[in-house]
mmCIF file of C-alpha atoms and ligand atoms in Angstrom:
data_model
loop_
_atom_site.group_PDB
_atom_site.id
_atom_site.type_symbol
_atom_site.label_atom_id
_atom_site.label_comp_id
_atom_site.label_asym_id
_atom_site.label_seq_id
_atom_site.Cartn_x
_atom_site.Cartn_y
_atom_site.Cartn_z
ATOM 1 C CA MET C 1 126.800 155.438 110.720
ATOM 2 C CA LYS C 2 127.602 152.385 112.798
ATOM 3 C CA ASN C 3 125.221 153.535 115.484
ATOM 4 C CA LYS C 4 122.490 154.095 112.943
ATOM 5 C CA ILE C 5 122.892 150.580 111.569
ATOM 6 C CA GLU C 6 122.845 149.070 115.042
ATOM 7 C CA GLN C 7 119.667 150.940 115.864
ATOM 8 C CA TYR C 8 117.947 149.712 112.705
ATOM 9 C CA LEU C 9 119.117 146.192 113.408
ATOM 10 C CA HIS C 10 117.624 146.351 116.856
ATOM 11 C CA GLU C 11 114.383 147.736 115.461
ATOM 12 C CA ALA C 12 114.166 144.995 112.807
ATOM 13 C CA GLU C 13 114.834 142.249 115.319
ATOM 14 C CA GLN C 14 112.081 143.545 117.620
ATOM 15 C CA PHE C 15 109.508 143.913 114.882
ATOM 16 C CA ALA C 16 106.696 141.419 115.530
ATOM 17 C CA GLU C 17 103.532 142.731 113.899
ATOM 18 C CA ASN C 18 101.955 140.172 111.671
ATOM 19 C CA SER C 19 99.066 141.605 109.780
ATOM 20 C CA ALA C 20 99.789 141.572 106.042
ATOM 21 C CA GLU C 21 99.671 145.395 105.759
ATOM 22 C CA GLN C 22 102.062 145.980 108.604
ATOM 23 C CA VAL C 23 104.550 143.485 107.261
ATOM 24 C CA GLU C 24 104.312 145.120 103.843
ATOM 25 C CA SER C 25 104.912 148.647 105.163
ATOM 26 C CA PHE C 26 107.852 147.328 107.198
ATOM 27 C CA ARG C 27 109.261 145.832 104.019
ATOM 28 C CA ILE C 28 108.794 149.064 102.036
ATOM 29 C CA ARG C 29 110.325 151.180 104.799
ATOM 30 C CA PHE C 30 113.499 149.112 104.805
ATOM 31 C CA LEU C 31 113.787 147.445 101.422
ATOM 32 C CA GLY C 32 111.798 149.804 99.177
ATOM 33 C CA LYS C 33 113.431 151.949 96.480
ATOM 34 C CA LYS C 34 113.645 154.950 98.744
ATOM 35 C CA GLY C 35 113.982 152.787 101.839
ATOM 36 C CA VAL C 36 116.415 152.758 104.714
ATOM 37 C CA LEU C 37 118.763 150.250 103.176
ATOM 38 C CA ASN C 38 119.220 152.078 99.913
ATOM 39 C CA ASP C 39 119.982 155.264 101.854
ATOM 40 C CA LEU C 40 122.526 153.423 103.927
ATOM 41 C CA PHE C 41 124.192 152.002 100.843
ATOM 42 C CA GLU C 42 124.432 155.550 99.459
ATOM 43 C CA ASP C 43 126.149 156.659 102.688
ATOM 44 C CA PHE C 44 128.391 153.637 102.475
ATOM 45 C CA LYS C 45 129.807 154.839 99.153
ATOM 46 C CA LYS C 46 131.016 158.007 100.869
ATOM 47 C CA ALA C 47 132.482 156.262 103.913
ATOM 48 C CA ALA C 48 136.213 156.248 104.602
ATOM 49 C CA PRO C 49 137.943 153.313 102.889
ATOM 50 C CA THR C 50 139.282 152.015 106.230
ATOM 51 C CA ASP C 51 135.716 151.677 107.590
ATOM 52 C CA LYS C 52 134.308 149.995 104.516
ATOM 53 C CA LYS C 53 135.017 146.412 105.464
ATOM 54 C CA GLU C 54 133.236 146.575 108.804
ATOM 55 C CA LEU C 55 130.381 148.726 107.537
ATOM 56 C CA GLY C 56 129.831 146.417 104.572
ATOM 57 C CA GLN C 57 129.468 143.407 106.864
ATOM 58 C CA MET C 58 127.062 145.254 109.156
ATOM 59 C CA LEU C 59 124.917 146.337 106.226
ATOM 60 C CA ASN C 60 124.727 142.769 104.941
ATOM 61 C CA THR C 61 123.668 141.501 108.347
ATOM 62 C CA LEU C 62 120.944 144.146 108.514
ATOM 63 C CA LYS C 63 119.695 143.325 105.033
ATOM 64 C CA ASN C 64 119.563 139.552 105.754
ATOM 65 C CA THR C 65 117.820 140.106 109.063
ATOM 66 C CA ILE C 66 115.111 142.185 107.420
ATOM 67 C CA GLN C 67 114.614 139.789 104.526
ATOM 68 C CA ASN C 68 114.325 136.822 106.882
ATOM 69 C CA LYS C 69 111.937 138.717 109.105
ATOM 70 C CA VAL C 70 109.638 139.567 106.207
ATOM 71 C CA ALA C 71 109.636 135.994 104.953
ATOM 72 C CA GLU C 72 108.961 134.597 108.392
ATOM 73 C CA LEU C 73 106.107 136.984 109.164
ATOM 74 C CA ARG C 74 104.538 136.494 105.762
ATOM 75 C CA GLU C 75 104.384 132.790 106.360
ATOM 76 C CA SER C 76 102.371 133.236 109.527
ATOM 77 C CA THR C 77 99.729 135.491 107.978
ATOM 78 C CA ASP C 78 96.967 134.385 105.669
ATOM 79 C CA THR C 79 95.900 136.242 102.541
ATOM 80 C CA ASP C 80 93.382 138.329 104.468
ATOM 81 C CA GLY C 81 96.101 139.530 106.781
ATOM 82 C CA HIS C 82 94.932 137.470 109.722
ATOM 83 C CA HIS C 83 97.298 135.595 111.883
ATOM 84 C CA LEU C 84 96.966 131.863 111.215
ATOM 85 C CA GLU C 85 96.678 130.079 114.464
ATOM 86 C CA LEU C 86 95.007 126.856 113.447
ATOM 87 C CA HIS C 87 94.740 124.943 110.221
ATOM 88 C CA ASP C 88 91.181 124.600 109.010
ATOM 89 C CA LEU C 89 90.356 121.021 109.843
ATOM 90 C CA THR C 90 87.035 121.131 108.031
ATOM 91 C CA LEU C 91 88.587 121.530 104.574
ATOM 92 C CA PRO C 92 87.943 118.566 102.248
ATOM 93 C CA VAL C 93 90.910 116.232 101.891
ATOM 94 C CA ASP C 94 92.779 116.144 98.616
ATOM 95 C CA PHE C 95 92.874 112.403 97.830
ATOM 96 C CA ALA C 96 95.955 111.223 95.971
ATOM 97 C CA GLU C 97 94.893 108.658 93.394
ATOM 98 C CA ALA C 98 96.516 105.348 94.248
ATOM 99 C CA GLY C 99 97.611 103.039 91.440
ATOM 100 C CA THR C 100 96.769 99.361 91.288
ATOM 101 C CA ARG C 101 99.155 96.470 91.251
ATOM 102 C CA HIS C 102 99.966 95.026 87.834
ATOM 103 C CA PRO C 103 98.057 91.762 87.280
ATOM 104 C CA ILE C 104 101.342 89.920 86.656
ATOM 105 C CA SER C 105 102.619 91.037 90.076
ATOM 106 C CA THR C 106 99.343 90.087 91.727
ATOM 107 C CA VAL C 107 99.380 86.573 90.311
ATOM 108 C CA ARG C 108 103.102 86.161 91.033
ATOM 109 C CA ASN C 109 102.514 87.166 94.664
ATOM 110 C CA GLN C 110 99.632 84.724 94.903
ATOM 111 C CA ILE C 111 101.764 81.876 93.536
ATOM 112 C CA VAL C 112 104.562 82.730 95.965
ATOM 113 C CA GLU C 113 102.126 82.888 98.861
ATOM 114 C CA ILE C 114 100.549 79.495 98.094
ATOM 115 C CA PHE C 115 103.923 77.751 97.874
ATOM 116 C CA ALA C 116 105.174 79.603 100.959
ATOM 117 C CA ARG C 117 102.388 77.863 102.864
ATOM 118 C CA MET C 118 103.812 74.535 101.658
ATOM 119 C CA GLY C 119 107.224 75.519 103.038
ATOM 120 C CA PHE C 120 108.889 76.911 99.906
ATOM 121 C CA THR C 121 111.184 79.916 100.309
ATOM 122 C CA VAL C 122 111.909 82.439 97.541
ATOM 123 C CA ALA C 123 115.204 83.074 95.741
ATOM 124 C CA GLU C 124 116.169 85.051 92.666
ATOM 125 C CA GLY C 125 118.930 84.882 90.083
ATOM 126 C CA PRO C 126 120.414 87.094 87.352
ATOM 127 C CA GLU C 127 118.544 87.802 84.105
ATOM 128 C CA ILE C 128 121.821 87.846 82.158
ATOM 129 C CA GLU C 129 123.074 84.301 82.432
ATOM 130 C CA ASP C 130 125.988 82.201 81.221
ATOM 131 C CA ASP C 131 125.708 79.118 79.062
ATOM 132 C CA TRP C 132 126.472 76.804 81.985
ATOM 133 C CA HIS C 133 123.545 77.891 84.176
ATOM 134 C CA ASN C 134 120.998 78.361 81.396
ATOM 135 C CA PHE C 135 121.842 75.292 79.300
ATOM 136 C CA THR C 136 124.829 73.041 79.986
ATOM 137 C CA ALA C 137 124.247 72.234 83.659
ATOM 138 C CA LEU C 138 120.605 71.576 82.760
ATOM 139 C CA ASN C 139 121.613 68.756 80.450
ATOM 140 C CA PHE C 140 121.009 70.585 77.151
ATOM 141 C CA PRO C 141 123.041 68.818 74.454
ATOM 142 C CA PRO C 142 125.445 71.152 72.573
ATOM 143 C CA ASP C 143 123.255 71.185 69.465
ATOM 144 C CA HIS C 144 119.892 71.594 71.204
ATOM 145 C CA PRO C 145 117.624 73.914 69.176
ATOM 146 C CA ALA C 146 116.882 76.140 72.217
ATOM 147 C CA ARG C 147 120.499 77.282 72.103
ATOM 148 C CA ASP C 148 119.893 78.579 68.624
ATOM 149 C CA MET C 149 119.923 82.274 67.748
ATOM 150 C CA GLN C 150 116.271 81.879 66.829
ATOM 151 C CA ASP C 151 115.267 81.269 70.424
ATOM 152 C CA THR C 152 117.891 82.933 72.551
ATOM 153 C CA PHE C 153 118.986 86.549 72.836
ATOM 154 C CA PHE C 154 122.758 86.339 73.051
ATOM 155 C CA VAL C 155 124.654 89.134 74.741
ATOM 156 C CA GLU C 156 128.092 87.806 73.897
ATOM 157 C CA HIS C 157 129.565 84.794 72.113
ATOM 158 C CA ASN C 158 132.631 83.601 73.947
ATOM 159 C CA LYS C 159 134.434 80.389 72.925
ATOM 160 C CA ILE C 160 136.563 80.222 76.072
ATOM 161 C CA HIS C 161 134.184 81.164 78.872
ATOM 162 C CA GLY C 162 130.946 80.190 77.120
ATOM 163 C CA ASP C 163 128.191 82.361 75.708
ATOM 164 C CA ILE C 164 126.343 84.989 77.726
ATOM 165 C CA ALA C 165 122.605 85.364 77.055
ATOM 166 C CA LEU C 166 119.348 86.675 78.496
ATOM 167 C CA ARG C 167 118.013 83.699 80.410
ATOM 168 C CA THR C 168 115.402 81.771 78.484
ATOM 169 C CA HIS C 169 113.835 80.270 81.603
ATOM 170 C CA THR C 170 114.080 80.486 85.397
ATOM 171 C CA SER C 171 115.488 76.939 85.511
ATOM 172 C CA SER C 172 118.901 78.630 85.581
ATOM 173 C CA VAL C 173 118.191 79.627 89.182
ATOM 174 C CA GLN C 174 117.694 75.939 90.110
ATOM 175 C CA VAL C 175 121.292 75.348 89.119
ATOM 176 C CA ARG C 176 122.549 78.265 91.202
ATOM 177 C CA THR C 177 120.613 77.050 94.236
ATOM 178 C CA MET C 178 121.781 73.448 93.943
ATOM 179 C CA GLU C 179 125.401 74.543 93.463
ATOM 180 C CA ASN C 180 125.277 76.467 96.716
ATOM 181 C CA ASN C 181 123.049 74.323 98.931
ATOM 182 C CA GLN C 182 122.684 70.693 99.897
ATOM 183 C CA PRO C 183 119.221 69.078 100.260
ATOM 184 C CA PRO C 184 116.670 69.381 101.647
ATOM 185 C CA ILE C 185 115.932 72.205 99.180
ATOM 186 C CA ARG C 186 112.429 73.606 98.856
ATOM 187 C CA GLN C 187 112.463 76.869 96.925
ATOM 188 C CA ILE C 188 110.662 78.861 94.273
ATOM 189 C CA PHE C 189 112.242 81.315 91.873
ATOM 190 C CA PRO C 190 110.066 84.018 90.327
ATOM 191 C CA GLY C 191 111.524 86.082 87.513
ATOM 192 C CA ARG C 192 111.518 87.523 84.027
ATOM 193 C CA VAL C 193 112.685 85.498 81.050
ATOM 194 C CA TYR C 194 113.395 86.278 77.390
ATOM 195 C CA ARG C 195 112.948 84.454 74.108
ATOM 196 C CA ASN C 196 113.465 85.620 70.599
ATOM 197 C CA GLU C 197 109.874 85.272 69.442
ATOM 198 C CA ALA C 198 107.686 87.412 67.226
ATOM 199 C CA ILE C 199 105.258 89.387 69.378
ATOM 200 C CA SER C 200 101.624 88.374 68.960
ATOM 201 C CA ALA C 201 98.494 87.873 71.058
ATOM 202 C CA ARG C 202 99.858 84.523 72.247
ATOM 203 C CA ALA C 203 103.653 85.051 72.343
ATOM 204 C CA HIS C 204 106.041 87.704 73.593
ATOM 205 C CA CYS C 205 109.807 88.101 73.689
ATOM 206 C CA MET C 206 109.700 88.789 77.416
ATOM 207 C CA PHE C 207 107.562 87.046 80.004
ATOM 208 C CA HIS C 208 107.525 85.790 83.585
ATOM 209 C CA GLN C 209 107.899 82.411 85.222
ATOM 210 C CA VAL C 210 107.896 80.966 88.698
ATOM 211 C CA GLU C 211 110.204 77.980 88.951
ATOM 212 C CA GLY C 212 109.851 75.496 91.799
ATOM 213 C CA LEU C 213 112.398 72.996 93.118
ATOM 214 C CA TYR C 214 112.087 70.352 95.798
ATOM 215 C CA ILE C 215 115.008 68.010 96.524
ATOM 216 C CA ASP C 216 115.244 65.557 99.398
ATOM 217 C CA ARG C 217 115.516 61.839 100.063
ATOM 218 C CA GLU C 218 112.747 59.772 98.439
ATOM 219 C CA VAL C 219 110.900 62.543 96.653
ATOM 220 C CA SER C 220 108.617 60.923 94.087
ATOM 221 C CA PHE C 221 106.436 61.861 91.148
ATOM 222 C CA ALA C 222 103.427 61.416 93.458
ATOM 223 C CA ASP C 223 104.774 64.269 95.629
ATOM 224 C CA LEU C 224 105.026 66.455 92.545
ATOM 225 C CA LYS C 225 101.498 65.655 91.470
ATOM 226 C CA GLN C 226 100.036 66.302 94.912
ATOM 227 C CA ALA C 227 101.901 69.620 95.332
ATOM 228 C CA LEU C 228 100.626 70.794 91.946
ATOM 229 C CA LEU C 229 97.061 69.679 92.651
ATOM 230 C CA VAL C 230 97.011 71.594 95.945
ATOM 231 C CA PHE C 231 98.468 74.613 94.170
ATOM 232 C CA ALA C 232 95.914 74.504 91.319
ATOM 233 C CA ARG C 233 92.986 74.267 93.740
ATOM 234 C CA GLU C 234 94.273 77.122 95.888
ATOM 235 C CA MET C 235 94.741 79.229 92.798
ATOM 236 C CA PHE C 236 91.606 78.430 90.808
ATOM 237 C CA GLY C 237 89.169 76.975 93.314
ATOM 238 C CA ALA C 238 88.420 73.620 94.971
ATOM 239 C CA GLU C 239 86.651 72.214 91.906
ATOM 240 C CA THR C 240 89.735 72.511 89.704
ATOM 241 C CA GLN C 241 91.032 69.338 88.033
ATOM 242 C CA ILE C 242 94.587 68.830 86.787
ATOM 243 C CA ARG C 243 95.868 66.671 83.958
ATOM 244 C CA LEU C 244 99.504 65.689 83.378
ATOM 245 C CA ARG C 245 100.572 64.950 79.813
ATOM 246 C CA PRO C 246 103.944 63.308 79.057
ATOM 247 C CA SER C 247 106.428 65.807 77.663
ATOM 248 C CA TYR C 248 110.155 66.367 77.264
ATOM 249 C CA PHE C 249 112.635 68.725 78.926
ATOM 250 C CA PRO C 250 116.373 67.980 78.929
ATOM 251 C CA PHE C 251 116.597 68.600 82.683
ATOM 252 C CA THR C 252 113.717 66.440 83.915
ATOM 253 C CA GLU C 253 112.979 62.728 83.487
ATOM 254 C CA PRO C 254 110.146 61.885 83.327
ATOM 255 C CA SER C 255 108.716 65.217 82.200
ATOM 256 C CA ALA C 256 105.153 66.426 81.925
ATOM 257 C CA GLU C 257 103.029 69.371 81.043
ATOM 258 C CA MET C 258 100.164 70.240 83.331
ATOM 259 C CA ASP C 259 96.747 71.407 82.209
ATOM 260 C CA ILE C 260 94.017 72.696 84.479
ATOM 261 C CA SER C 261 90.330 72.313 83.785
ATOM 262 C CA CYS C 262 89.168 75.509 82.119
ATOM 263 C CA ASN C 263 87.531 77.565 84.841
ATOM 264 C CA ILE C 264 86.040 79.957 82.325
ATOM 265 C CA CYS C 265 83.674 77.571 80.580
ATOM 266 C CA GLY C 266 83.761 74.928 83.327
ATOM 267 C CA GLY C 267 85.084 72.367 80.853
ATOM 268 C CA LYS C 268 82.356 72.876 78.249
ATOM 269 C CA GLY C 269 84.717 74.533 75.765
ATOM 270 C CA CYS C 270 85.500 78.180 75.002
ATOM 271 C CA ASN C 271 88.067 80.176 73.038
ATOM 272 C CA ILE C 272 90.525 80.402 75.981
ATOM 273 C CA CYS C 273 90.775 76.606 76.205
ATOM 274 C CA LYS C 274 90.381 76.306 72.429
ATOM 275 C CA TYR C 275 87.269 74.173 72.988
ATOM 276 C CA THR C 276 89.196 71.387 74.733
ATOM 277 C CA GLY C 277 88.121 72.153 78.318
ATOM 278 C CA TRP C 278 91.788 72.216 79.408
ATOM 279 C CA VAL C 279 94.426 74.984 79.612
ATOM 280 C CA GLU C 280 98.169 74.328 79.763
ATOM 281 C CA VAL C 281 99.806 76.250 82.613
ATOM 282 C CA LEU C 282 103.178 74.697 83.454
ATOM 283 C CA GLY C 283 105.985 72.262 82.668
ATOM 284 C CA CYS C 284 107.347 69.899 85.299
ATOM 285 C CA GLY C 285 109.156 66.656 86.023
ATOM 286 C CA MET C 286 111.620 64.767 88.190
ATOM 287 C CA VAL C 287 115.022 66.464 88.182
ATOM 288 C CA ASP C 288 117.312 64.448 85.885
ATOM 289 C CA PRO C 289 120.110 62.729 87.881
ATOM 290 C CA ASN C 290 122.646 64.280 85.471
ATOM 291 C CA VAL C 291 121.504 67.735 86.588
ATOM 292 C CA LEU C 292 121.859 66.824 90.256
ATOM 293 C CA GLU C 293 125.388 65.537 89.617
ATOM 294 C CA ASN C 294 126.297 68.623 87.548
ATOM 295 C CA CYS C 295 125.359 70.751 90.555
ATOM 296 C CA GLY C 296 127.212 68.679 93.161
ATOM 297 C CA ILE C 297 124.259 66.742 94.603
ATOM 298 C CA ASP C 298 124.505 62.984 95.059
ATOM 299 C CA SER C 299 121.826 61.505 92.799
ATOM 300 C CA LYS C 300 121.941 58.125 94.542
ATOM 301 C CA THR C 301 120.887 59.644 97.848
ATOM 302 C CA TYR C 302 118.598 62.394 96.653
ATOM 303 C CA SER C 303 115.821 62.915 94.150
ATOM 304 C CA GLY C 304 113.531 65.832 93.487
ATOM 305 C CA PHE C 305 110.977 67.532 91.309
ATOM 306 C CA ALA C 306 110.897 70.834 89.478
ATOM 307 C CA PHE C 307 108.228 72.837 87.727
ATOM 308 C CA GLY C 308 108.044 76.078 85.771
ATOM 309 C CA ILE C 309 104.832 78.113 85.766
ATOM 310 C CA GLY C 310 104.127 80.687 83.057
ATOM 311 C CA ILE C 311 102.714 83.676 84.921
ATOM 312 C CA GLU C 312 101.259 85.375 81.845
ATOM 313 C CA ARG C 313 99.363 82.238 80.909
ATOM 314 C CA MET C 314 98.061 81.762 84.422
ATOM 315 C CA THR C 315 96.984 85.411 84.604
ATOM 316 C CA MET C 316 95.172 85.073 81.278
ATOM 317 C CA VAL C 317 93.070 82.259 82.667
ATOM 318 C CA LYS C 318 92.524 83.966 85.989
ATOM 319 C CA TYR C 319 91.411 87.296 84.525
ATOM 320 C CA ARG C 320 90.222 86.193 81.070
ATOM 321 C CA ILE C 321 92.774 88.264 79.226
ATOM 322 C CA ASN C 322 92.972 87.333 75.569
ATOM 323 C CA ASP C 323 96.035 89.242 74.353
ATOM 324 C CA LEU C 324 99.528 89.007 75.877
ATOM 325 C CA ARG C 325 100.514 92.412 74.551
ATOM 326 C CA LEU C 326 98.144 94.127 76.977
ATOM 327 C CA TYR C 327 100.485 93.269 79.849
ATOM 328 C CA PHE C 328 103.278 95.428 78.520
ATOM 329 C CA GLU C 329 101.439 98.367 76.994
ATOM 330 C CA ASN C 330 100.741 99.975 80.374
ATOM 331 C CA ASP C 331 97.439 101.403 79.243
ATOM 332 C CA VAL C 332 95.899 102.672 82.496
ATOM 333 C CA ARG C 333 92.412 101.719 81.309
ATOM 334 C CA PHE C 334 93.595 98.108 81.285
ATOM 335 C CA LEU C 335 95.619 98.340 84.511
ATOM 336 C CA ARG C 336 92.871 100.061 86.531
ATOM 337 C CA GLN C 337 90.677 96.979 86.250
ATOM 338 C CA PHE C 338 92.839 95.020 88.667
ATOM 339 C CA GLU C 339 92.403 95.867 92.278
ATOM 340 C CA SER C 340 94.052 93.489 94.565
ATOM 341 C CA VAL C 341 95.131 92.867 98.107
ATOM 342 C CA TYR C 342 98.213 90.938 96.985
HETATM 343 N N1 LIG Y 1 112.013 75.609 82.030
HETATM 344 C C1 LIG Y 1 110.850 75.055 81.383
HETATM 345 C C2 LIG Y 1 110.345 76.055 80.354
HETATM 346 O O1 LIG Y 1 110.722 77.190 80.398
HETATM 347 C C3 LIG Y 1 109.763 74.752 82.369
HETATM 348 C C4 LIG Y 1 110.122 73.679 83.338
HETATM 349 C C5 LIG Y 1 110.663 73.988 84.563
HETATM 350 C C6 LIG Y 1 109.911 72.340 83.027
HETATM 351 C C7 LIG Y 1 111.004 72.998 85.465
HETATM 352 C C8 LIG Y 1 110.241 71.348 83.904
HETATM 353 C C9 LIG Y 1 110.770 71.677 85.117
HETATM 354 O O2 LIG Y 1 109.577 75.712 79.479
#
């Protein structure tokens, strides 16, 4: 019986026909119901118990060899039984449909790219933030309304270590940067922020900002204004005008809000600019000396500016989108409209 198995093994190893019929008859001869292997297994039952171990192993080897051979030969034959030597290079290509970048990502990348050209590098910070980085270091008084449950999503109230919350703005990353670096600092911080607001066409509980920070000796409000003007013109075209309106943020003094001339109606008035000719796109100001000191930067030697751009708002103006909710619904009919190189 051993000899027989060895002979079959040899035969199986040598077998090299590759038309579909020949491979199939080879398979039936060995693996079919009345095939060689089943016969051998019948013989095996009658074999002497002392031989069984060795015979069993040999039979398994034979069976595996044949199965592998069949699989291997089948792969190299096509359905008509012809040996495949070349792939058909004239077949039409099956194009995979590529997605498009989300408009929020496109505009964020554009903002980053424009400021990168002005020498700003990019940094990121955590979305779950402590009270110090989101509020206290930024000069928010203890009873400031933004700390209220109505505005902030708290993760944990902790009297000893301070509250933990979803960050309400990317200004928290300013603090982290200033704590770990000395001026000159020229960085932008893109990221997602959260506020406890009812969802509507104009407000959402989750949105995106790009924060900017520039600290050095003798940085002035004029530097801020010029940087923002260059940015606005790069983003919306050379004709774009900017307008700074006095405002208030606890962490900047003086503070301002920046409007750009409405590029949709060209200043004549439309529903995006609410018939004013201007659209608000960011908050900004000179970093309050208290904030510099809180973060270990000498406010007598250094000064700086900061700004926070709302990406959703900017994208609305850029692409004339009139409902914030569209950004998060992921309806492909909406998303497919934005093809972009960014
Ligand atoms: N953090 C402010 C906001 O979320 C924006 C801002 C950033 C204002 C930096 C001034 C300076 O509204």
